[in-house]
CSV table of C-alpha atoms in Angstrom, one decimal:
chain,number,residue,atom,x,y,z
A,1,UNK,CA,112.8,66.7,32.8
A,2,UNK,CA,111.5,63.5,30.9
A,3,UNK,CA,108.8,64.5,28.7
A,4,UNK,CA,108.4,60.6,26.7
A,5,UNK,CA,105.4,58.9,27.8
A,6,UNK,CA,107.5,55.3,27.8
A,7,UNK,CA,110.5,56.9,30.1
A,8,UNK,CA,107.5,58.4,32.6
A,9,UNK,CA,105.6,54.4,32.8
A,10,UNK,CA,109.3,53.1,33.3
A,11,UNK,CA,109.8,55.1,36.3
A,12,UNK,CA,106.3,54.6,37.5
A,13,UNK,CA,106.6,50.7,37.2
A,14,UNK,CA,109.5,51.3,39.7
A,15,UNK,CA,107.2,53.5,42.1
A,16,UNK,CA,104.8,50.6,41.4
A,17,UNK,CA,107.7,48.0,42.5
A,18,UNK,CA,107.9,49.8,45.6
A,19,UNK,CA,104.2,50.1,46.5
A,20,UNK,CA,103.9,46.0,46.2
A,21,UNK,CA,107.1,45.9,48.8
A,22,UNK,CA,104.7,47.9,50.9
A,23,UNK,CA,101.4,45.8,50.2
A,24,UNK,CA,103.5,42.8,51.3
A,25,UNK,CA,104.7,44.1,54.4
A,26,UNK,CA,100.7,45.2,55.4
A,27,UNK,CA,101.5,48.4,54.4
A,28,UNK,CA,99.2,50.9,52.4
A,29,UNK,CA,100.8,50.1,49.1
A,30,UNK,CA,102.2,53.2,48.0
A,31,UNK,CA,105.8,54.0,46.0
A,32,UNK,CA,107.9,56.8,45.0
A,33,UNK,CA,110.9,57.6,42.8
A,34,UNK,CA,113.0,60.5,42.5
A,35,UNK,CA,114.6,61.0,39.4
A,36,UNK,CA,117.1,63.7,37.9
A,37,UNK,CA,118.7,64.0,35.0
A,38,UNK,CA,117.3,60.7,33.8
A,39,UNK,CA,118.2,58.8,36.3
A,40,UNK,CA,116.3,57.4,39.6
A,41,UNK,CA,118.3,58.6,43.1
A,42,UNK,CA,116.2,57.7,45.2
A,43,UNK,CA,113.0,54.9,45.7
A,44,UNK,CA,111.2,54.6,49.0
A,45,UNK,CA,107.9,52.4,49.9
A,46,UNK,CA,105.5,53.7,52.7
A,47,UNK,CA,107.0,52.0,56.6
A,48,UNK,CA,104.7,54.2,58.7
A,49,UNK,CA,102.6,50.8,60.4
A,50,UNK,CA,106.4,49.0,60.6
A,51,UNK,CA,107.7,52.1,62.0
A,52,UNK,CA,104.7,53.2,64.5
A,53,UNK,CA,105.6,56.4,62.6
A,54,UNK,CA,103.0,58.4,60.8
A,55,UNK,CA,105.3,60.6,58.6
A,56,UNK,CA,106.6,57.4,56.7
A,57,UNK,CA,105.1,58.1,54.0
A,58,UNK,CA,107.1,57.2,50.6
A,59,UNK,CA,107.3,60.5,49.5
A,60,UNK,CA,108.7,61.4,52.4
A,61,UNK,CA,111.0,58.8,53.1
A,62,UNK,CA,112.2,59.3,48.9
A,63,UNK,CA,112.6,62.9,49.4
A,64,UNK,CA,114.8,62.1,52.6
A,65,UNK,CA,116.8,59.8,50.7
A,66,UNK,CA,117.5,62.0,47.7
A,67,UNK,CA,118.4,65.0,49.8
A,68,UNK,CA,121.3,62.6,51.0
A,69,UNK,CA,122.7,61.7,47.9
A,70,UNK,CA,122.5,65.6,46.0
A,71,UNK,CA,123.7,66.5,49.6
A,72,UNK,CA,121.0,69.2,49.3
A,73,UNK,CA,117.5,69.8,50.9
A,74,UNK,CA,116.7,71.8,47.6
A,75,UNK,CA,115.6,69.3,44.9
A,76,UNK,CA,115.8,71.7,42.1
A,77,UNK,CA,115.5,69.5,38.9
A,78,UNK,CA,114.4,66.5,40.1
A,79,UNK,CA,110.6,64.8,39.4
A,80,UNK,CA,109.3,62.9,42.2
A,81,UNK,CA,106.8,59.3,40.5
A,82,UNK,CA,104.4,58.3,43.0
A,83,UNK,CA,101.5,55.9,42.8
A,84,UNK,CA,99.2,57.5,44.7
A,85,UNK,CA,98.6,61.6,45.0
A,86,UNK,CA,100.6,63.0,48.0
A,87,UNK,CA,98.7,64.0,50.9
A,88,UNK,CA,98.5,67.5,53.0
A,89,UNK,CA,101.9,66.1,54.6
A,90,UNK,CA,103.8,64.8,51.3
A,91,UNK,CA,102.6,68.1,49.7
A,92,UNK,CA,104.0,70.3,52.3
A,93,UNK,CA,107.4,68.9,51.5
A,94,UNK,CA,107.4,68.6,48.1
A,95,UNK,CA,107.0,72.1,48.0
A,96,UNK,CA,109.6,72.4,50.6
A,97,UNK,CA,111.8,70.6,48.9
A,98,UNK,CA,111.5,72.4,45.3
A,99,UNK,CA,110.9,69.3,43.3
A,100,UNK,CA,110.2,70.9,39.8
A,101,UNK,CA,107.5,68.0,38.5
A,102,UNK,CA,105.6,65.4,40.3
A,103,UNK,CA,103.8,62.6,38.3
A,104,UNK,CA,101.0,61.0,40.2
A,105,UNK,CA,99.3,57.2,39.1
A,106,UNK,CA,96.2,57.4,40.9
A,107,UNK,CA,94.2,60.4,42.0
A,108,UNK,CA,93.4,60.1,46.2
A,109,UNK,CA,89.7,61.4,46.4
A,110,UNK,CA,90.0,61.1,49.8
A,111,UNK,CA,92.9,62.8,51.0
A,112,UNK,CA,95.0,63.8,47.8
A,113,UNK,CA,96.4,67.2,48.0
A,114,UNK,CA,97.9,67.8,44.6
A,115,UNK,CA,94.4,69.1,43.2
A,116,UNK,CA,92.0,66.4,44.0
A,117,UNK,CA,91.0,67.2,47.3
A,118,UNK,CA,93.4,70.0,48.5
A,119,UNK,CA,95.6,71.8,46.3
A,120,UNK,CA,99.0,72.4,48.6
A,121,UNK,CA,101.4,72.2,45.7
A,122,UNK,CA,99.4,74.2,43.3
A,123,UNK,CA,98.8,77.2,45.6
A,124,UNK,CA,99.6,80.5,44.5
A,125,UNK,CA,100.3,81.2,48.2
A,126,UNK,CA,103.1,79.3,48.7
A,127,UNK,CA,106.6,79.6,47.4
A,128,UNK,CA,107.0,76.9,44.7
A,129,UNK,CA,104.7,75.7,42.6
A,130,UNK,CA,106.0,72.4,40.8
A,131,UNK,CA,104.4,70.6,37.8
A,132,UNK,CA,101.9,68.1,38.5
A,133,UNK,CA,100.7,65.5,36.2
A,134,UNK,CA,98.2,62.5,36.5
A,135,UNK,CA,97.5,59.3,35.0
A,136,UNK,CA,100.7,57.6,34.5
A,137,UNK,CA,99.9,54.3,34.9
A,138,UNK,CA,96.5,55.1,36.1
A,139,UNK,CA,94.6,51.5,36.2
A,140,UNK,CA,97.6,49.9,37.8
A,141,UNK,CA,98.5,52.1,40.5
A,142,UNK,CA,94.4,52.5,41.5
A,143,UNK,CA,93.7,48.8,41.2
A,144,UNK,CA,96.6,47.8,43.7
A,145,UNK,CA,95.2,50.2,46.4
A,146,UNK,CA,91.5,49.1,45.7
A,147,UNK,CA,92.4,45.1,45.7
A,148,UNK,CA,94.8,46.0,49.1
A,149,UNK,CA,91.4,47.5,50.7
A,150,UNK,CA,89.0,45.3,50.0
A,151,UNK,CA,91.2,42.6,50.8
A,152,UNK,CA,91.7,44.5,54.3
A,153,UNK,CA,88.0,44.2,54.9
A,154,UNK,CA,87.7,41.2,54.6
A,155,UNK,CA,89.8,40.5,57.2
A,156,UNK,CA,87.4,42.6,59.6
C-alpha cells in the first residue's frame, strides 16, 4: 500500500479529475480511484442523475470496473481514493469487496459512513474491516462539493 503523502495527493488529484467530469455533467461531483500495486486500475465519476440510477455512485461504479480488470470480486490489496466519504451503500461494498485501505478527501457530515456519520466499514460486526484515512486533499475535494451546492441553489 502507498504510505508517501505525495503518491496519496497524486491519486487523489485523479479522484478529483473525475469528480469535476461529474460537476460538469450536473452531477454531484464526486471521484474515485482504485489503485494496486502502485498503479490506478480503475477511475469512475458518479452517473446516477445521467443514468436515472441511484447506485451510480463512483465508488461503486470504480469497484465494478476494477473487479473486471483483476477478474475478481475480492479486492484484496487494492486502496480505493475518493473525494468524498462513501455512504451506507458505497460502504457496504467496500467491505464486500475487501478493499484493504480507503482514503477519503472530504468528510460527508451528512451521510458519510466511514466514521463520520455511520461507521459501516469500521464495524467490528462485519467481516472486513479496511483502513480508512481522511484528509487527503481535504480543502479541495470539500470546496468543489460546497461551490457545486451553492451554485445549485441558486438556480432554485
Amino acid at each position: 500500500m502507498e504510505n508517501n503523502t505525495e503518491k496519496k495527493e497524486s491519486y487523489m488529484r485523479v479522484a478529483l479529475d473525475q469528480a469535476r467530469i461529474a460537476r460538469n455533467k450536473g452531477e454531484i461531483p464526486v471521484g474515485a480511484v482504485i489503485v494496486k500495486n502502485g498503479q490506478i486500475i480503475a477511475k469512475a465519476c458518479n452517473t446516477n442523475r445521467e443514468m436515472n440510477n441511484a447506485v451510480k455512485h463512483a465508488e461503486i461504479i470504480c469497484i465494478e470496473k476494477a473487479s473486471a480488470v483483476l477478474k475478481n470480486e475480492r479486492l484484496t490489496g487494492c486502496a480505493l481514493y475518493v473525494t468524498k466519504e462513501p455512504c451506507v451503500m458505497c460502504s457496504g461494498a467496500i467491505v464486500n469487496s475487501r478493499i484493504e485501505k480507503v482514503i477519503i478527501g472530504a468528510e460527508d457530515t451528512k451521510y458519510g459512513a466511514c466514521g463520520t456519520v455511520l461507521n459501516v466499514c469500521g464495524n467490528t460486526l462485519l467481516n472486513h474491516i479496511p483502513e480508512i484515512e481522511f484528509g487527503i486533499l481535504r480543502d479541495e475535494c470539500a470546496a468543489l462539493l460546497k461551490d457545486f451546492f451553492r451554485e445549485l441553489r441558486k438556480k432554485h
